[in-house]
Amino acid sequence: ELVAHSAFVSVWTSEGTQSRRRTSIWAADQLVHGIIRVTALRLSIGDYANQGFADVRGGGGGGINRRLMLQVKDNRWSGSSSGATSEDILRAVADHYCPHPVKYRHVWSQRRGTPLFIWRPVPPSDAFVALGMIATTENTPPKLDAVRCVPKSFCRPAVDPPVFLWDDTGSGGKPASFWIGGSNLAAQALWVTQGHAAPYDTFWELAAESITFDYTGKPSVHVRHETGGSPKGGGVMRRQTSR
Protein backbone atom coordinates (compact mmCIF):
# COMPACT_ATOMS: atom_id res chain seq x y z
CA GLU A 1 0.00 0.00 0.00
CA LEU A 2 1.02 3.62 -0.46
CA VAL A 3 1.45 5.55 2.79
CA ALA A 4 2.61 9.03 3.70
CA HIS A 5 6.07 9.09 5.29
CA SER A 6 7.58 11.76 7.55
CA ALA A 7 11.12 10.65 8.47
CA PHE A 8 13.86 11.77 6.09
CA VAL A 9 17.60 12.49 6.16
CA SER A 10 19.32 15.10 4.01
CA VAL A 11 21.38 13.83 1.07
CA TRP A 12 22.23 17.00 -0.89
CA THR A 13 21.29 20.66 -1.41
CA SER A 14 21.95 22.99 -4.33
CA GLU A 15 23.73 25.47 -2.05
CA GLY A 16 26.98 26.57 -3.70
CA THR A 17 25.99 25.46 -7.21
CA GLN A 18 25.05 29.01 -8.31
CA SER A 19 21.76 27.69 -9.70
CA ARG A 20 18.94 30.24 -9.77
CA ARG A 21 16.54 27.96 -7.89
CA ARG A 22 17.03 26.13 -4.63
CA THR A 23 16.42 22.43 -4.19
CA SER A 24 17.33 19.61 -1.84
CA ILE A 25 17.29 15.81 -1.97
CA TRP A 26 16.25 13.60 0.92
CA ALA A 27 16.33 9.86 1.68
CA ALA A 28 13.62 8.09 3.64
CA ASP A 29 14.54 6.92 7.15
CA GLN A 30 12.93 4.71 9.85
CA LEU A 31 11.50 2.08 7.52
CA VAL A 32 10.63 -0.60 10.10
CA HIS A 33 7.44 -0.14 12.16
CA GLY A 34 5.89 -1.95 15.10
CA ILE A 35 5.85 -1.87 18.91
CA ILE A 36 5.78 -5.44 20.26
CA ARG A 37 6.58 -7.00 16.88
CA VAL A 38 7.35 -5.67 13.41
CA THR A 39 4.02 -5.17 11.65
CA ALA A 40 5.03 -3.04 8.67
CA LEU A 41 8.05 -2.58 6.45
CA ARG A 42 8.37 0.51 4.29
CA LEU A 43 10.26 0.08 1.05
CA SER A 44 12.57 2.68 -0.47
CA ILE A 45 11.56 3.29 -4.07
CA GLY A 46 13.92 6.24 -4.59
CA ASP A 47 14.97 9.52 -3.02
CA TYR A 48 12.76 12.62 -2.74
CA ALA A 49 13.37 16.22 -3.76
CA ASN A 50 12.01 19.47 -2.45
CA GLN A 51 11.90 23.05 -3.65
CA GLY A 52 14.16 24.87 -1.22
CA PHE A 53 16.28 23.45 1.58
CA ALA A 54 13.45 22.49 3.97
CA ASP A 55 12.62 18.96 5.10
CA VAL A 56 10.68 17.03 2.50
CA ARG A 57 8.14 15.54 4.93
CA GLY A 58 4.58 15.91 3.74
CA GLY A 59 5.77 18.00 0.81
CA GLY A 60 7.31 20.53 3.24
CA GLY A 61 7.72 24.07 1.94
CA GLY A 62 8.00 22.62 -1.57
CA GLY A 63 4.42 21.41 -1.16
CA ILE A 64 3.83 19.35 -4.30
CA ASN A 65 1.29 16.80 -3.11
CA ARG A 66 2.22 14.03 -0.65
CA ARG A 67 5.50 12.15 -0.48
CA LEU A 68 4.50 8.49 -0.46
CA MET A 69 6.23 5.21 0.25
CA LEU A 70 5.37 1.63 -0.51
CA GLN A 71 4.55 -0.31 2.66
CA VAL A 72 4.26 -4.07 3.20
CA LYS A 73 1.98 -4.72 6.17
CA ASP A 74 1.24 -7.83 8.22
CA ASN A 75 -2.45 -7.75 9.20
CA ARG A 76 -2.38 -10.88 11.34
CA TRP A 77 -3.08 -10.60 15.05
CA SER A 78 -0.30 -13.01 16.00
CA GLY A 79 3.03 -14.25 14.69
CA SER A 80 3.78 -17.16 12.37
CA SER A 81 3.40 -20.76 13.57
CA SER A 82 6.49 -21.68 11.55
CA GLY A 83 8.78 -19.83 13.93
CA ALA A 84 9.68 -17.13 11.42
CA THR A 85 9.40 -13.61 12.81
CA SER A 86 6.98 -11.12 11.34
CA GLU A 87 9.93 -9.12 10.04
CA ASP A 88 11.33 -12.23 8.31
CA ILE A 89 8.01 -12.80 6.57
CA LEU A 90 7.65 -9.17 5.52
CA ARG A 91 11.18 -9.11 4.09
CA ALA A 92 10.53 -12.36 2.21
CA VAL A 93 7.37 -10.86 0.69
CA ALA A 94 9.24 -7.65 -0.17
CA ASP A 95 12.12 -9.58 -1.75
CA HIS A 96 9.71 -11.63 -3.87
CA TYR A 97 7.42 -8.87 -5.10
CA CYS A 98 9.70 -5.82 -4.89
CA PRO A 99 13.27 -6.97 -5.59
CA HIS A 100 16.35 -4.80 -5.48
CA PRO A 101 17.85 -3.65 -8.80
CA VAL A 102 20.63 -5.64 -10.42
CA LYS A 103 22.68 -2.48 -11.06
CA TYR A 104 22.41 1.29 -11.56
CA ARG A 105 22.75 3.48 -14.62
CA HIS A 106 24.42 6.86 -14.12
CA VAL A 107 22.04 9.60 -15.27
CA TRP A 108 23.64 12.95 -14.42
CA SER A 109 26.19 14.62 -12.21
CA GLN A 110 27.43 18.07 -11.24
CA ARG A 111 30.46 19.12 -9.18
CA ARG A 112 29.80 22.71 -8.11
CA GLY A 113 29.17 23.07 -4.40
CA THR A 114 28.62 19.60 -3.00
CA PRO A 115 29.04 17.09 -5.85
CA LEU A 116 25.90 15.23 -6.91
CA PHE A 117 25.51 11.96 -8.81
CA ILE A 118 22.12 10.63 -9.89
CA TRP A 119 21.52 6.91 -10.45
CA ARG A 120 18.63 5.07 -12.10
CA PRO A 121 17.89 1.56 -10.78
CA VAL A 122 17.96 -1.20 -13.39
CA PRO A 123 15.23 -3.78 -12.57
CA PRO A 124 16.07 -7.51 -12.62
CA SER A 125 13.75 -8.06 -15.62
CA ASP A 126 11.13 -6.39 -17.80
CA ALA A 127 8.53 -7.60 -15.29
CA PHE A 128 9.58 -4.83 -12.89
CA VAL A 129 9.89 -1.04 -13.07
CA ALA A 130 11.71 1.66 -11.12
CA LEU A 131 9.55 4.41 -9.59
CA GLY A 132 12.39 6.76 -8.61
CA MET A 133 16.11 7.49 -8.66
CA ILE A 134 18.86 7.60 -6.04
CA ALA A 135 21.31 10.42 -5.33
CA THR A 136 24.85 10.18 -3.95
CA THR A 137 27.56 12.76 -3.27
CA GLU A 138 30.33 10.45 -4.47
CA ASN A 139 30.92 8.92 -7.89
CA THR A 140 30.11 5.46 -6.60
CA PRO A 141 26.83 3.65 -7.30
CA PRO A 142 24.56 3.17 -4.28
CA LYS A 143 24.28 -0.22 -2.64
CA LEU A 144 21.82 -2.47 -4.43
CA ASP A 145 19.68 -2.75 -1.29
CA ALA A 146 19.21 1.04 -1.19
CA VAL A 147 16.07 0.86 -3.34
CA ARG A 148 13.47 -1.56 -4.61
CA CYS A 149 11.71 -2.12 -7.92
CA VAL A 150 7.98 -2.77 -8.29
CA PRO A 151 6.08 -5.35 -10.37
CA LYS A 152 4.92 -3.83 -13.64
CA SER A 153 1.68 -5.79 -13.17
CA PHE A 154 0.96 -3.62 -10.10
CA CYS A 155 1.50 -0.41 -12.07
CA ARG A 156 0.17 1.67 -14.91
CA PRO A 157 1.69 4.52 -16.93
CA ALA A 158 1.02 7.73 -15.00
CA VAL A 159 -2.39 9.28 -15.63
CA ASP A 160 -1.13 12.85 -15.17
CA PRO A 161 1.99 14.43 -16.68
CA PRO A 162 5.13 14.78 -14.55
CA VAL A 163 5.54 17.94 -12.46
CA PHE A 164 8.59 20.17 -12.86
CA LEU A 165 10.50 20.72 -9.62
CA TRP A 166 13.93 22.24 -10.37
CA ASP A 167 16.57 22.82 -13.04
CA ASP A 168 20.22 23.78 -12.83
CA THR A 169 19.96 27.05 -14.77
CA GLY A 170 22.85 29.30 -13.75
CA SER A 171 25.13 26.54 -12.47
CA GLY A 172 26.90 25.70 -15.72
CA GLY A 173 27.82 22.22 -16.83
CA LYS A 174 25.57 19.67 -18.46
CA PRO A 175 21.93 20.82 -18.02
CA ALA A 176 19.43 18.72 -16.09
CA SER A 177 16.08 19.03 -14.35
CA PHE A 178 14.19 17.34 -11.50
CA TRP A 179 10.65 16.01 -11.89
CA ILE A 180 8.08 14.09 -9.84
CA GLY A 181 4.90 12.22 -10.73
CA GLY A 182 1.81 14.37 -10.87
CA SER A 183 -1.09 12.17 -9.74
CA ASN A 184 -2.35 11.02 -6.34
CA LEU A 185 -1.07 7.48 -6.96
CA ALA A 186 2.41 8.64 -7.92
CA ALA A 187 4.91 8.18 -5.10
CA GLN A 188 6.46 11.63 -5.75
CA ALA A 189 9.94 10.07 -5.87
CA LEU A 190 12.77 11.91 -7.61
CA TRP A 191 13.18 11.59 -11.39
CA VAL A 192 16.03 13.38 -13.16
CA THR A 193 16.46 13.98 -16.87
CA GLN A 194 19.25 15.61 -18.85
CA GLY A 195 18.13 18.94 -20.26
CA HIS A 196 15.31 21.21 -19.13
CA ALA A 197 12.47 19.75 -21.21
CA ALA A 198 9.91 17.34 -19.76
CA PRO A 199 11.23 13.77 -19.67
CA TYR A 200 10.18 11.27 -22.30
CA ASP A 201 10.50 8.30 -19.96
CA THR A 202 7.33 6.52 -18.95
CA PHE A 203 6.37 7.59 -15.45
CA TRP A 204 4.90 4.62 -13.57
CA GLU A 205 2.46 4.71 -10.68
CA LEU A 206 0.62 2.03 -8.71
CA ALA A 207 -2.69 1.04 -10.29
CA ALA A 208 -4.33 1.11 -6.84
CA GLU A 209 -3.45 2.74 -3.53
CA SER A 210 -3.68 -0.60 -1.73
CA ILE A 211 -2.97 -4.12 -3.02
CA THR A 212 -4.07 -7.14 -0.98
CA PHE A 213 -3.44 -10.87 -1.36
CA ASP A 214 -5.93 -13.70 -0.87
CA TYR A 215 -5.18 -16.96 0.93
CA THR A 216 -3.62 -18.40 -2.27
CA GLY A 217 -1.28 -15.42 -2.62
CA LYS A 218 -3.14 -13.93 -5.59
CA PRO A 219 -2.86 -10.11 -5.65
CA SER A 220 -5.94 -7.90 -5.94
CA VAL A 221 -4.30 -5.98 -8.80
CA HIS A 222 -2.83 -7.43 -11.98
CA VAL A 223 -2.46 -5.08 -14.96
CA ARG A 224 -1.71 -6.69 -18.30
CA HIS A 225 0.59 -4.56 -20.45
CA GLU A 226 0.92 -4.53 -24.22
CA THR A 227 4.35 -4.29 -25.80
CA GLY A 228 5.72 -0.83 -25.02
CA GLY A 229 4.30 -0.65 -21.51
CA SER A 230 0.72 0.58 -22.01
CA PRO A 231 -1.95 -1.35 -20.12
CA LYS A 232 -4.28 -3.49 -22.20
CA GLY A 233 -7.32 -1.47 -23.10
CA GLY A 234 -5.59 1.90 -23.44
CA GLY A 235 -4.25 4.44 -20.98
CA VAL A 236 -1.17 5.99 -22.60
CA MET A 237 0.58 8.57 -20.41
CA ARG A 238 0.20 12.22 -21.39
CA ARG A 239 3.39 14.27 -21.24
CA GLN A 240 3.77 17.84 -20.13
CA THR A 241 5.27 19.92 -22.93
CA SER A 242 5.72 23.21 -21.15
CA ARG A 243 6.22 24.53 -17.64
mmCIF file of N, CA and C in Angstrom, residues 93-171:
data_model
loop_
_atom_site.group_PDB
_atom_site.id
_atom_site.type_symbol
_atom_site.label_atom_id
_atom_site.label_comp_id
_atom_site.label_asym_id
_atom_site.label_seq_id
_atom_site.Cartn_x
_atom_site.Cartn_y
_atom_site.Cartn_z
ATOM 1 N N VAL A 93 8.380 -11.368 1.625
ATOM 2 C CA VAL A 93 7.371 -10.857 0.694
ATOM 3 C C VAL A 93 7.945 -9.712 -0.133
ATOM 4 N N ALA A 94 8.648 -8.792 0.531
ATOM 5 C CA ALA A 94 9.242 -7.649 -0.174
ATOM 6 C C ALA A 94 10.268 -8.115 -1.199
ATOM 7 N N ASP A 95 11.091 -9.086 -0.829
ATOM 8 C CA ASP A 95 12.119 -9.576 -1.750
ATOM 9 C C ASP A 95 11.496 -10.263 -2.968
ATOM 10 N N HIS A 96 10.360 -10.919 -2.761
ATOM 11 C CA HIS A 96 9.707 -11.626 -3.867
ATOM 12 C C HIS A 96 9.014 -10.661 -4.822
ATOM 13 N N TYR A 97 8.225 -9.746 -4.263
ATOM 14 C CA TYR A 97 7.422 -8.867 -5.100
ATOM 15 C C TYR A 97 8.123 -7.569 -5.477
ATOM 16 N N CYS A 98 9.033 -7.100 -4.648
ATOM 17 C CA CYS A 98 9.703 -5.817 -4.893
ATOM 18 C C CYS A 98 11.220 -6.006 -4.758
ATOM 19 N N PRO A 99 11.838 -6.669 -5.704
ATOM 20 C CA PRO A 99 13.266 -6.973 -5.594
ATOM 21 C C PRO A 99 14.140 -5.728 -5.740
ATOM 22 N N HIS A 100 15.364 -5.861 -5.283
ATOM 23 C CA HIS A 100 16.347 -4.804 -5.481
ATOM 24 C C HIS A 100 16.799 -4.794 -6.948
ATOM 25 N N PRO A 101 17.326 -3.686 -7.420
ATOM 26 C CA PRO A 101 17.848 -3.648 -8.797
ATOM 27 C C PRO A 101 19.087 -4.524 -8.932
ATOM 28 N N VAL A 102 19.421 -4.846 -10.169
ATOM 29 C CA VAL A 102 20.633 -5.639 -10.420
ATOM 30 C C VAL A 102 21.852 -4.736 -10.589
ATOM 31 N N LYS A 103 21.605 -3.462 -10.918
ATOM 32 C CA LYS A 103 22.677 -2.481 -11.058
ATOM 33 C C LYS A 103 22.043 -1.105 -11.192
ATOM 34 N N TYR A 104 22.880 -0.077 -11.345
ATOM 35 C CA TYR A 104 22.407 1.291 -11.559
ATOM 36 C C TYR A 104 22.993 1.848 -12.848
ATOM 37 N N ARG A 105 22.236 2.737 -13.464
ATOM 38 C CA ARG A 105 22.749 3.484 -14.619
ATOM 39 C C ARG A 105 22.943 4.934 -14.214
ATOM 40 N N HIS A 106 24.136 5.458 -14.461
ATOM 41 C CA HIS A 106 24.422 6.859 -14.123
ATOM 42 C C HIS A 106 23.641 7.771 -15.059
ATOM 43 N N VAL A 107 22.910 8.722 -14.486
ATOM 44 C CA VAL A 107 22.038 9.595 -15.267
ATOM 45 C C VAL A 107 22.633 10.982 -15.451
ATOM 46 N N TRP A 108 23.161 11.561 -14.350
ATOM 47 C CA TRP A 108 23.637 12.949 -14.419
ATOM 48 C C TRP A 108 24.486 13.233 -13.200
ATOM 49 N N SER A 109 25.389 14.194 -13.357
ATOM 50 C CA SER A 109 26.192 14.616 -12.206
ATOM 51 C C SER A 109 26.586 16.076 -12.368
ATOM 52 N N GLN A 110 26.903 16.716 -11.239
ATOM 53 C CA GLN A 110 27.432 18.071 -11.237
ATOM 54 C C GLN A 110 28.401 18.175 -10.058
ATOM 55 N N ARG A 111 29.393 19.076 -10.174
ATOM 56 C CA ARG A 111 30.455 19.116 -9.175
ATOM 57 C C ARG A 111 30.625 20.485 -8.523
ATOM 58 N N ARG A 112 29.741 21.435 -8.816
ATOM 59 C CA ARG A 112 29.804 22.711 -8.106
ATOM 60 C C ARG A 112 29.151 22.569 -6.737
ATOM 61 N N GLY A 113 29.696 23.267 -5.750
ATOM 62 C CA GLY A 113 29.173 23.073 -4.399
ATOM 63 C C GLY A 113 29.460 21.647 -3.969
ATOM 64 N N THR A 114 28.496 21.016 -3.331
ATOM 65 C CA THR A 114 28.620 19.595 -3.001
ATOM 66 C C THR A 114 28.362 18.775 -4.251
ATOM 67 N N PRO A 115 29.270 17.897 -4.641
ATOM 68 C CA PRO A 115 29.045 17.086 -5.846
ATOM 69 C C PRO A 115 27.750 16.279 -5.730
ATOM 70 N N LEU A 116 27.134 15.996 -6.866
ATOM 71 C CA LEU A 116 25.903 15.227 -6.905
ATOM 72 C C LEU A 116 25.953 14.247 -8.070
ATOM 73 N N PHE A 117 25.569 13.008 -7.785
ATOM 74 C CA PHE A 117 25.507 11.965 -8.807
ATOM 75 C C PHE A 117 24.137 11.294 -8.705
ATOM 76 N N ILE A 118 23.454 11.192 -9.843
ATOM 77 C CA ILE A 118 22.116 10.631 -9.890
ATOM 78 C C ILE A 118 22.165 9.270 -10.581
ATOM 79 N N TRP A 119 21.477 8.291 -9.976
ATOM 80 C CA TRP A 119 21.520 6.912 -10.451
ATOM 81 C C TRP A 119 20.108 6.374 -10.666
ATOM 82 N N ARG A 120 19.925 5.700 -11.793
ATOM 83 C CA ARG A 120 18.635 5.072 -12.098
ATOM 84 C C ARG A 120 18.733 3.566 -11.852
ATOM 85 N N PRO A 121 17.859 3.007 -11.025
ATOM 86 C CA PRO A 121 17.885 1.562 -10.782
ATOM 87 C C PRO A 121 17.543 0.781 -12.054
ATOM 88 N N VAL A 122 18.242 -0.308 -12.269
ATOM 89 C CA VAL A 122 17.956 -1.204 -13.389
ATOM 90 C C VAL A 122 17.260 -2.445 -12.822
ATOM 91 N N PRO A 123 15.967 -2.650 -13.135
ATOM 92 C CA PRO A 123 15.233 -3.782 -12.570
ATOM 93 C C PRO A 123 15.818 -5.118 -13.017
ATOM 94 N N PRO A 124 15.523 -6.188 -12.270
ATOM 95 C CA PRO A 124 16.069 -7.506 -12.623
ATOM 96 C C PRO A 124 15.502 -8.076 -13.915
ATOM 97 N N SER A 125 14.335 -7.603 -14.357
ATOM 98 C CA SER A 125 13.752 -8.057 -15.619
ATOM 99 C C SER A 125 12.716 -7.050 -16.067
ATOM 100 N N ASP A 126 12.160 -7.276 -17.266
ATOM 101 C CA ASP A 126 11.129 -6.392 -17.796
ATOM 102 C C ASP A 126 9.818 -6.496 -17.016
ATOM 103 N N ALA A 127 9.742 -7.450 -16.096
ATOM 104 C CA ALA A 127 8.529 -7.605 -15.293
ATOM 105 C C ALA A 127 8.455 -6.593 -14.156
ATOM 106 N N PHE A 128 9.528 -5.799 -13.981
ATOM 107 C CA PHE A 128 9.581 -4.830 -12.894
ATOM 108 C C PHE A 128 9.946 -3.456 -13.438
ATOM 109 N N VAL A 129 9.576 -2.410 -12.686
ATOM 110 C CA VAL A 129 9.889 -1.040 -13.074
ATOM 111 C C VAL A 129 10.462 -0.293 -11.875
ATOM 112 N N ALA A 130 11.188 0.774 -12.158
ATOM 113 C CA ALA A 130 11.706 1.665 -11.122
ATOM 114 C C ALA A 130 10.790 2.876 -11.025
ATOM 115 N N LEU A 131 10.436 3.263 -9.802
ATOM 116 C CA LEU A 131 9.549 4.410 -9.589
ATOM 117 C C LEU A 131 10.316 5.690 -9.263
ATOM 118 N N GLY A 132 11.618 5.583 -8.969
ATOM 119 C CA GLY A 132 12.389 6.758 -8.611
ATOM 120 C C GLY A 132 13.873 6.522 -8.802
ATOM 121 N N MET A 133 14.664 7.544 -8.526
ATOM 122 C CA MET A 133 16.106 7.489 -8.662
ATOM 123 C C MET A 133 16.785 7.760 -7.330
ATOM 124 N N ILE A 134 18.078 7.453 -7.262
ATOM 125 C CA ILE A 134 18.856 7.598 -6.042
ATOM 126 C C ILE A 134 19.975 8.612 -6.276
ATOM 127 N N ALA A 135 20.252 9.419 -5.252
ATOM 128 C CA ALA A 135 21.308 10.424 -5.327
ATOM 129 C C ALA A 135 22.446 10.053 -4.381
ATOM 130 N N THR A 136 23.682 10.324 -4.813
ATOM 131 C CA THR A 136 24.853 10.176 -3.952
ATOM 132 C C THR A 136 25.729 11.412 -4.115
ATOM 133 N N THR A 137 26.614 11.630 -3.169
ATOM 134 C CA THR A 137 27.556 12.758 -3.267
ATOM 135 C C THR A 137 28.951 12.283 -3.633
ATOM 136 N N GLU A 138 29.076 11.010 -3.986
ATOM 137 C CA GLU A 138 30.333 10.447 -4.474
ATOM 138 C C GLU A 138 30.068 9.690 -5.767
ATOM 139 N N ASN A 139 31.084 9.591 -6.613
ATOM 140 C CA ASN A 139 30.921 8.918 -7.894
ATOM 141 C C ASN A 139 31.027 7.399 -7.732
ATOM 142 N N THR A 140 30.173 6.896 -6.869
ATOM 143 C CA THR A 140 30.108 5.465 -6.602
ATOM 144 C C THR A 140 28.644 5.059 -6.565
ATOM 145 N N PRO A 141 28.240 4.043 -7.318
ATOM 146 C CA PRO A 141 26.830 3.645 -7.299
ATOM 147 C C PRO A 141 26.360 3.291 -5.894
ATOM 148 N N PRO A 142 25.103 3.546 -5.595
ATOM 149 C CA PRO A 142 24.562 3.174 -4.277
ATOM 150 C C PRO A 142 24.599 1.652 -4.108
ATOM 151 N N LYS A 143 24.422 1.216 -2.878
ATOM 152 C CA LYS A 143 24.283 -0.220 -2.640
ATOM 153 C C LYS A 143 22.994 -0.711 -3.290
ATOM 154 N N LEU A 144 22.999 -1.944 -3.747
ATOM 155 C CA LEU A 144 21.825 -2.473 -4.433
ATOM 156 C C LEU A 144 20.603 -2.532 -3.521
ATOM 157 N N ASP A 145 20.819 -2.673 -2.208
ATOM 158 C CA ASP A 145 19.677 -2.746 -1.295
ATOM 159 C C ASP A 145 19.169 -1.373 -0.864
ATOM 160 N N ALA A 146 19.648 -0.318 -1.532
ATOM 161 C CA ALA A 146 19.210 1.038 -1.187
ATOM 162 C C ALA A 146 17.831 1.364 -1.737
ATOM 163 N N VAL A 147 17.337 0.560 -2.673
ATOM 164 C CA VAL A 147 16.067 0.864 -3.336
ATOM 165 C C VAL A 147 15.456 -0.439 -3.822
ATOM 166 N N ARG A 148 14.161 -0.392 -4.088
ATOM 167 C CA ARG A 148 13.472 -1.564 -4.613
ATOM 168 C C ARG A 148 12.711 -1.228 -5.890
ATOM 169 N N CYS A 149 12.529 -2.241 -6.713
ATOM 170 C CA CYS A 149 11.713 -2.116 -7.916
ATOM 171 C C CYS A 149 10.319 -2.671 -7.610
ATOM 172 N N VAL A 150 9.375 -2.424 -8.510
ATOM 173 C CA VAL A 150 7.979 -2.771 -8.287
ATOM 174 C C VAL A 150 7.474 -3.580 -9.477
ATOM 175 N N PRO A 151 6.626 -4.587 -9.241
ATOM 176 C CA PRO A 151 6.083 -5.350 -10.375
ATOM 177 C C PRO A 151 5.347 -4.448 -11.358
ATOM 178 N N LYS A 152 5.629 -4.616 -12.626
ATOM 179 C CA LYS A 152 4.922 -3.835 -13.637
ATOM 180 C C LYS A 152 3.426 -4.153 -13.615
ATOM 181 N N SER A 153 3.090 -5.386 -13.213
ATOM 182 C CA SER A 153 1.680 -5.789 -13.169
ATOM 183 C C SER A 153 0.908 -5.078 -12.067
ATOM 184 N N PHE A 154 1.616 -4.427 -11.130
ATOM 185 C CA PHE A 154 0.961 -3.623 -10.097
ATOM 186 C C PHE A 154 0.830 -2.168 -10.523
ATOM 187 N N CYS A 155 1.364 -1.820 -11.681
ATOM 188 C CA CYS A 155 1.496 -0.408 -12.071
ATOM 189 C C CYS A 155 0.791 -0.105 -13.384
ATOM 190 N N ARG A 156 0.677 1.169 -13.638
ATOM 191 C CA ARG A 156 0.174 1.672 -14.915
ATOM 192 C C ARG A 156 0.987 2.904 -15.279
ATOM 193 N N PRO A 157 1.068 3.244 -16.569
ATOM 194 C CA PRO A 157 1.689 4.524 -16.929
ATOM 195 C C PRO A 157 0.920 5.660 -16.269
ATOM 196 N N ALA A 158 1.627 6.655 -15.784
ATOM 197 C CA ALA A 158 1.016 7.731 -15.004
ATOM 198 C C ALA A 158 -0.131 8.397 -15.762
ATOM 199 N N VAL A 159 -1.219 8.648 -15.042
ATOM 200 C CA VAL A 159 -2.389 9.278 -15.633
ATOM 201 C C VAL A 159 -2.117 10.753 -15.928
ATOM 202 N N ASP A 160 -1.423 11.428 -15.009
ATOM 203 C CA ASP A 160 -1.133 12.851 -15.169
ATOM 204 C C ASP A 160 0.316 13.058 -15.587
ATOM 205 N N PRO A 161 0.619 14.170 -16.252
ATOM 206 C CA PRO A 161 1.990 14.433 -16.679
ATOM 207 C C PRO A 161 2.897 14.697 -15.485
ATOM 208 N N PRO A 162 4.203 14.497 -15.648
ATOM 209 C CA PRO A 162 5.134 14.780 -14.548
ATOM 210 C C PRO A 162 5.151 16.264 -14.207
ATOM 211 N N VAL A 163 5.515 16.565 -12.965
ATOM 212 C CA VAL A 163 5.540 17.936 -12.464
ATOM 213 C C VAL A 163 6.979 18.415 -12.358
ATOM 214 N N PHE A 164 7.253 19.577 -12.926
ATOM 215 C CA PHE A 164 8.588 20.166 -12.856
ATOM 216 C C PHE A 164 8.892 20.622 -11.438
ATOM 217 N N LEU A 165 10.111 20.347 -10.972
ATOM 218 C CA LEU A 165 10.502 20.723 -9.621
ATOM 219 C C LEU A 165 11.680 21.692 -9.604
ATOM 220 N N TRP A 166 12.708 21.435 -10.431
ATOM 221 C CA TRP A 166 13.930 22.244 -10.373
ATOM 222 C C TRP A 166 14.752 22.008 -11.628
ATOM 223 N N ASP A 167 15.516 23.042 -12.043
ATOM 224 C CA ASP A 167 16.567 22.822 -13.036
ATOM 225 C C ASP A 167 17.817 23.584 -12.618
ATOM 226 N N ASP A 168 18.915 23.262 -13.271
ATOM 227 C CA ASP A 168 20.220 23.778 -12.825
ATOM 228 C C ASP A 168 20.620 25.060 -13.540
ATOM 229 N N THR A 169 19.654 25.796 -14.079
ATOM 230 C CA THR A 169 19.965 27.051 -14.771
ATOM 231 C C THR A 169 20.832 27.955 -13.896
ATOM 232 N N GLY A 170 21.946 28.415 -14.467
ATOM 233 C CA GLY A 170 22.854 29.296 -13.748
ATOM 234 C C GLY A 170 24.066 28.593 -13.178
ATOM 235 N N SER A 171 24.023 27.264 -13.106
ATOM 236 C CA SER A 171 25.133 26.544 -12.468
ATOM 237 C C SER A 171 26.207 26.112 -13.447
#
